[in-house]
mmCIF file of C-alpha atoms in Angstrom:
data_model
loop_
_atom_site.group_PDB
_atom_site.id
_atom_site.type_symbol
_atom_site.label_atom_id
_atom_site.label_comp_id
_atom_site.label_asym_id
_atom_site.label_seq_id
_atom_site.Cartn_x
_atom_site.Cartn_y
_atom_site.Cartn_z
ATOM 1 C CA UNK A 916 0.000 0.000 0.000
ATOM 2 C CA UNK A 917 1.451 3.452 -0.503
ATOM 3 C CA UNK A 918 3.603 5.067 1.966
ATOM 4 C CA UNK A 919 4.493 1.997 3.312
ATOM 5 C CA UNK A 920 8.379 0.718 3.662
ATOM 6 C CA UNK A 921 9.096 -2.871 2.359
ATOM 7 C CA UNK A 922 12.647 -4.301 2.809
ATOM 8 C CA UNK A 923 13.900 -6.109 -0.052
ATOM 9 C CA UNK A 924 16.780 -7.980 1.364
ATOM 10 C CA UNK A 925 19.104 -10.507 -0.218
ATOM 11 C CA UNK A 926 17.107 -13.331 1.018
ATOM 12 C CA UNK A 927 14.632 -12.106 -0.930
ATOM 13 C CA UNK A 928 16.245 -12.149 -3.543
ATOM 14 C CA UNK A 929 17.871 -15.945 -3.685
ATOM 15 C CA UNK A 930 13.860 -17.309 -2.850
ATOM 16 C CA UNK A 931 12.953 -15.038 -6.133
ATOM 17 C CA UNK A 932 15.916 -16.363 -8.181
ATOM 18 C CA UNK A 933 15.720 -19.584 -7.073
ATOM 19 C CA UNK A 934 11.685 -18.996 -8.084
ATOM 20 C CA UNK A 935 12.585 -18.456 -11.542
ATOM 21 C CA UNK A 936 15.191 -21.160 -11.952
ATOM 22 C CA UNK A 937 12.756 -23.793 -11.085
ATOM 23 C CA UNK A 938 10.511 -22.296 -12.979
ATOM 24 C CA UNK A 939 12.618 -21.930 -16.028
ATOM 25 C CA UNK A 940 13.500 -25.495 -15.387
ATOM 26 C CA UNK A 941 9.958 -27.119 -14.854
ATOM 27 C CA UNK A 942 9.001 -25.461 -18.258
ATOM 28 C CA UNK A 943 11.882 -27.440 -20.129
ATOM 29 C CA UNK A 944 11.684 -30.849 -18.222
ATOM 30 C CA UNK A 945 11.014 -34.087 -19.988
ATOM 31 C CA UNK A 946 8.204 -35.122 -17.139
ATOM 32 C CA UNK A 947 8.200 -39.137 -18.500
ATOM 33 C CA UNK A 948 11.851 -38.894 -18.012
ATOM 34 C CA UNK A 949 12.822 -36.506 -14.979
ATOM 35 C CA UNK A 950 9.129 -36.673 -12.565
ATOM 36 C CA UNK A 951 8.754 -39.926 -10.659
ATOM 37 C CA UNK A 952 6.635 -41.415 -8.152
ATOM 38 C CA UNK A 953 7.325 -42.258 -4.264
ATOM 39 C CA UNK A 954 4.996 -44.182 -2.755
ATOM 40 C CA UNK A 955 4.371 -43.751 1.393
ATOM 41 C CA UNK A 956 2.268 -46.991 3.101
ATOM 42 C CA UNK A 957 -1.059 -45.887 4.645
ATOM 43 C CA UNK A 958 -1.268 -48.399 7.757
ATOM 44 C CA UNK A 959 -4.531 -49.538 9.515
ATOM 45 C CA UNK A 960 -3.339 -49.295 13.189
ATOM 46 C CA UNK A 961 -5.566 -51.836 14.258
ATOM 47 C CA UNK A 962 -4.913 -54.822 12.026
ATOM 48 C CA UNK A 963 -1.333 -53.400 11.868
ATOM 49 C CA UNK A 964 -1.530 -53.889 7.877
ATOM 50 C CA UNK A 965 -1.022 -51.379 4.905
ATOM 51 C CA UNK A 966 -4.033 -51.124 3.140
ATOM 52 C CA UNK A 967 -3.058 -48.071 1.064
ATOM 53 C CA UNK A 968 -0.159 -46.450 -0.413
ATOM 54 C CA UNK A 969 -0.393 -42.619 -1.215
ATOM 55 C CA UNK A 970 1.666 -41.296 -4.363
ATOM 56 C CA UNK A 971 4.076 -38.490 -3.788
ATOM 57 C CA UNK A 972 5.586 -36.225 -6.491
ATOM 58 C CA UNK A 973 9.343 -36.382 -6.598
ATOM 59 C CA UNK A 974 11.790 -34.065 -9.021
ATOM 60 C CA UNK A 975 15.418 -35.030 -10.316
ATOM 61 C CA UNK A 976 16.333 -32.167 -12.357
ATOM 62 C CA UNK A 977 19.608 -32.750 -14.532
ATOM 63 C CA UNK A 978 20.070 -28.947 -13.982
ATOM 64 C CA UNK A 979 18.776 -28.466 -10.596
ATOM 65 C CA UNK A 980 19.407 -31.859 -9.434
ATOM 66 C CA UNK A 981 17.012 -32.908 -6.663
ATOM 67 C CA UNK A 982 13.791 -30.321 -6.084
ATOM 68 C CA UNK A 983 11.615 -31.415 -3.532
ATOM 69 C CA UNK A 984 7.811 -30.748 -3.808
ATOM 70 C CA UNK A 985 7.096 -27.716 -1.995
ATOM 71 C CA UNK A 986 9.343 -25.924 -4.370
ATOM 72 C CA UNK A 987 8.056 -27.060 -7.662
ATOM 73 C CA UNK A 988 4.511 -28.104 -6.947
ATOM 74 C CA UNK A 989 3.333 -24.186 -6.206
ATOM 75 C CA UNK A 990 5.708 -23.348 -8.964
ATOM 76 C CA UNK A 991 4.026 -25.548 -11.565
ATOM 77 C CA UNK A 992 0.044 -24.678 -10.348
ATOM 78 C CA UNK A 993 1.068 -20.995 -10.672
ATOM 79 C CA UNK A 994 2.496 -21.148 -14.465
ATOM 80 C CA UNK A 995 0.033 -23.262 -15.285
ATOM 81 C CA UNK A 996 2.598 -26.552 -15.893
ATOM 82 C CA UNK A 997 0.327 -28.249 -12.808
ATOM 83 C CA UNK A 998 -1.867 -30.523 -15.535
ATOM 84 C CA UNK A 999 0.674 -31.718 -17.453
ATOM 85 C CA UNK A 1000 2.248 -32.903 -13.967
ATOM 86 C CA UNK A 1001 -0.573 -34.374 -12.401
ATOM 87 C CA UNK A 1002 -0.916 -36.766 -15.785
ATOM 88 C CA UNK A 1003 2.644 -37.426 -15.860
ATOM 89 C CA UNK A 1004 2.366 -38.513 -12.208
ATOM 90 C CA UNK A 1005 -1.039 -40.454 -12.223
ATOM 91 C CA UNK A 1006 -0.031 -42.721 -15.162
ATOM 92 C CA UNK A 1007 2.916 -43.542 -13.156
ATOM 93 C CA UNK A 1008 0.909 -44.327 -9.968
ATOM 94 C CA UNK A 1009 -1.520 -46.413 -11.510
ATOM 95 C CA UNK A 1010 0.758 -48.473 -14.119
ATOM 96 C CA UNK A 1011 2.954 -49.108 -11.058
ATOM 97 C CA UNK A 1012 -0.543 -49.991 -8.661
ATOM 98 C CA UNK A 1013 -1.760 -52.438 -10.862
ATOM 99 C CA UNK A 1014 0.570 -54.536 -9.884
ATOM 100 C CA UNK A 1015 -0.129 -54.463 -6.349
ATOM 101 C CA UNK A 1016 -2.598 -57.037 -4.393
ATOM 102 C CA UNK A 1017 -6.201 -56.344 -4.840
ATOM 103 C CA UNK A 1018 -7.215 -55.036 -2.016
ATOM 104 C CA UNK A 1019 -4.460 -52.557 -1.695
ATOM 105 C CA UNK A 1020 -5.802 -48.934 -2.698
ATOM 106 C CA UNK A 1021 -3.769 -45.690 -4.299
ATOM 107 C CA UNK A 1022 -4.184 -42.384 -2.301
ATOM 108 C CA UNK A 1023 -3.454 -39.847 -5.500
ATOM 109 C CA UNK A 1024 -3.858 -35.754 -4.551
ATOM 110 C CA UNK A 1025 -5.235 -33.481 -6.603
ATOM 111 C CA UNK A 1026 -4.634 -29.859 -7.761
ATOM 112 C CA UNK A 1027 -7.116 -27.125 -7.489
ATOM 113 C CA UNK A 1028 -6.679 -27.107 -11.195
ATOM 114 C CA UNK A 1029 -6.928 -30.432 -11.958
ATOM 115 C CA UNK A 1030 -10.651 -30.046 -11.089
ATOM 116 C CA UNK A 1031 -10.733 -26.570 -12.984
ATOM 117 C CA UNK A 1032 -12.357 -27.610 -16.436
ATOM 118 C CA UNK A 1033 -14.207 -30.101 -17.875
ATOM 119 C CA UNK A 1034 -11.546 -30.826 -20.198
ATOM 120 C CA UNK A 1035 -8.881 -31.348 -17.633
ATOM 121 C CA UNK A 1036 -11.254 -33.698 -15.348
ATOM 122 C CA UNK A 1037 -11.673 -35.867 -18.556
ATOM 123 C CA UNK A 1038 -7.949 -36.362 -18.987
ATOM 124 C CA UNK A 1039 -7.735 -37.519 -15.618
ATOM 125 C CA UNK A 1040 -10.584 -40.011 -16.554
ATOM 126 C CA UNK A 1041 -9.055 -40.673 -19.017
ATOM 127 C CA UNK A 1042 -5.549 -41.422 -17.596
ATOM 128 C CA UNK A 1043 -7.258 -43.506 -15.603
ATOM 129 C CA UNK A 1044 -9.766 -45.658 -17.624
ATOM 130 C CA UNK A 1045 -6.498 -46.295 -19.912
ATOM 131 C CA UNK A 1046 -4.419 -47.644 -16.724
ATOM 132 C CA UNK A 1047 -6.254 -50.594 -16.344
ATOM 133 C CA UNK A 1048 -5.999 -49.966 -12.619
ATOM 134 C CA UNK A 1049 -9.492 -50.452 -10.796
ATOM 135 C CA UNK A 1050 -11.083 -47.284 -10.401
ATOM 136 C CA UNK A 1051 -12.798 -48.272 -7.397
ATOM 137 C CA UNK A 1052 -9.191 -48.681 -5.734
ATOM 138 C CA UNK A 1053 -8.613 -45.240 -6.143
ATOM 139 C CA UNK A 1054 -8.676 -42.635 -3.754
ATOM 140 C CA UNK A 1055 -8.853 -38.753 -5.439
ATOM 141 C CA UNK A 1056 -7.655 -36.237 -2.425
ATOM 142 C CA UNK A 1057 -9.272 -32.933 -3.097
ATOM 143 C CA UNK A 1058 -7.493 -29.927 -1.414
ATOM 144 C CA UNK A 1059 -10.396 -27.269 0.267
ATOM 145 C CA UNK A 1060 -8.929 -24.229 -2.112
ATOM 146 C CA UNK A 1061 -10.319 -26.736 -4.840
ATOM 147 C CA UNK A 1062 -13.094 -27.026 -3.998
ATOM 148 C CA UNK A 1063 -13.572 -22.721 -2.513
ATOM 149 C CA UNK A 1064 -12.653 -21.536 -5.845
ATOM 150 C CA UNK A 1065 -15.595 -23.287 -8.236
ATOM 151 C CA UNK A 1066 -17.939 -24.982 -6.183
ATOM 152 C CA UNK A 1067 -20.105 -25.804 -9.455
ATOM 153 C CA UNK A 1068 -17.146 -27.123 -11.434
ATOM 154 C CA UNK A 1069 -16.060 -28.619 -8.122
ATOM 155 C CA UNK A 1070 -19.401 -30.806 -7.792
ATOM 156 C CA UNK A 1071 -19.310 -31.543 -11.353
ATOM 157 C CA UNK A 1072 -15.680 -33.141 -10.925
ATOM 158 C CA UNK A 1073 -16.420 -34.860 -7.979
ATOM 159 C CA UNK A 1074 -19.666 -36.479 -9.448
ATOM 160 C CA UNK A 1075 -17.786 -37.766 -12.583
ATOM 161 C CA UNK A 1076 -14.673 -39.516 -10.770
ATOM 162 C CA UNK A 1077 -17.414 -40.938 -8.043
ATOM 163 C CA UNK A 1078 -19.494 -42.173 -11.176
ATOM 164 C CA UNK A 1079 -16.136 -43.866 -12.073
ATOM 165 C CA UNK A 1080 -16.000 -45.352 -9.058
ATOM 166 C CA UNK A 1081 -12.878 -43.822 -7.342
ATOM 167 C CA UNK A 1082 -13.058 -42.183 -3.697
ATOM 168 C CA UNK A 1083 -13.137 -38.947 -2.539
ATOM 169 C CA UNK A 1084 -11.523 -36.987 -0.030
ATOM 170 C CA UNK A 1085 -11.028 -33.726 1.020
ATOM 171 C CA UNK A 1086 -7.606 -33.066 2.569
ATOM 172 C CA UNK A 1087 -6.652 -30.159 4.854
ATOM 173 C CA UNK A 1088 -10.187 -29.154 4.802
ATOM 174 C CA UNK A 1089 -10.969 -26.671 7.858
ATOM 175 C CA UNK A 1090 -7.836 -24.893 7.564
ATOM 176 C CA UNK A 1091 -9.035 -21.872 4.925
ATOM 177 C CA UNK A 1092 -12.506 -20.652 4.096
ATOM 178 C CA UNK A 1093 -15.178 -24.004 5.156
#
């Protein structure tokens, strides 16, 4: 606001940089090649079995080296690179879970954007019809922003992968605007 003093120290400017190298990066990475897949057991405490495994977005840049996902993941939803990720990473998940024992399910998250547009729900449906993993194995984690930003798209999105068959869930809901 005006009249107001902001320090601009060099901090500052090594997050910025460091901003646009990722950035800069992200927009020339081969995502088949360079994105990958991690995959972290959900246990049931009381049978003391994993009955889950939730996919988790990993980066080896051959420029950058390792980036970790809080650096690239806002990077990619604010330039827009965030749908071409999330396919990447969900054809991954799902070749590699269809493998796994049936009754084993895949926890996937989604972007806000993912869910932004009819046409980039259906290429998630797609994706995932083409897997030959069991939709009804699959677990969709919404984020709350999702779901704040178009609630009619939202409910749309939501009513076409639960037609499919996959589950639903909202993750870190009750920490922004429900």
């Amino acid at each position: 606001s005006p009249g107001t003093v902001c320090l601009f120290s060099e901090s500052h400017y090594e997050e910025l940089h460091s901003a646009v190298e990722v950035e800069q990066a992200l927009r020339r990475a081969n995502f088949d090649l360079e994105i990958y897949v991690l995959f972290q057991p959900i246990i049931d405490w009381s049978t003391r079995t994993t009955v889950a495994f939730e996919a988790l977005a990993r980066w080896q840049s051959p420029e950058l080296g390792f980036v970790p996902p809080n650096r690239f993941i806002p990077v990619a939803e604010r330039t827009g690179l965030i749908n071409r990720l999330t396919l990447a990473l969900l054809n991954q998940a799902l070749h590699k879970a269809c493998s796994w024992p049936g009754e084993i399910r895949l926890s996937f998250n989604l972007s806000a954007h993912d869910c932004g547009t009819c046409e980039s729900v259906q290429r998630i449906i797609d994706v995932i019809k083409g897997s030959g993993f069991n939709p009804s194995r699959l677990d969709l984690e919404i984020t709350e922003t999702a779901i704040v930003q178009d609630v009619v798209q939202m409910k749309q999105a939501i009513e076409q992968f639960r037609r499919l068959g996959c589950g639903i869930s909202m993750d870190d809901f009750g920490t922004g605007y429900s």
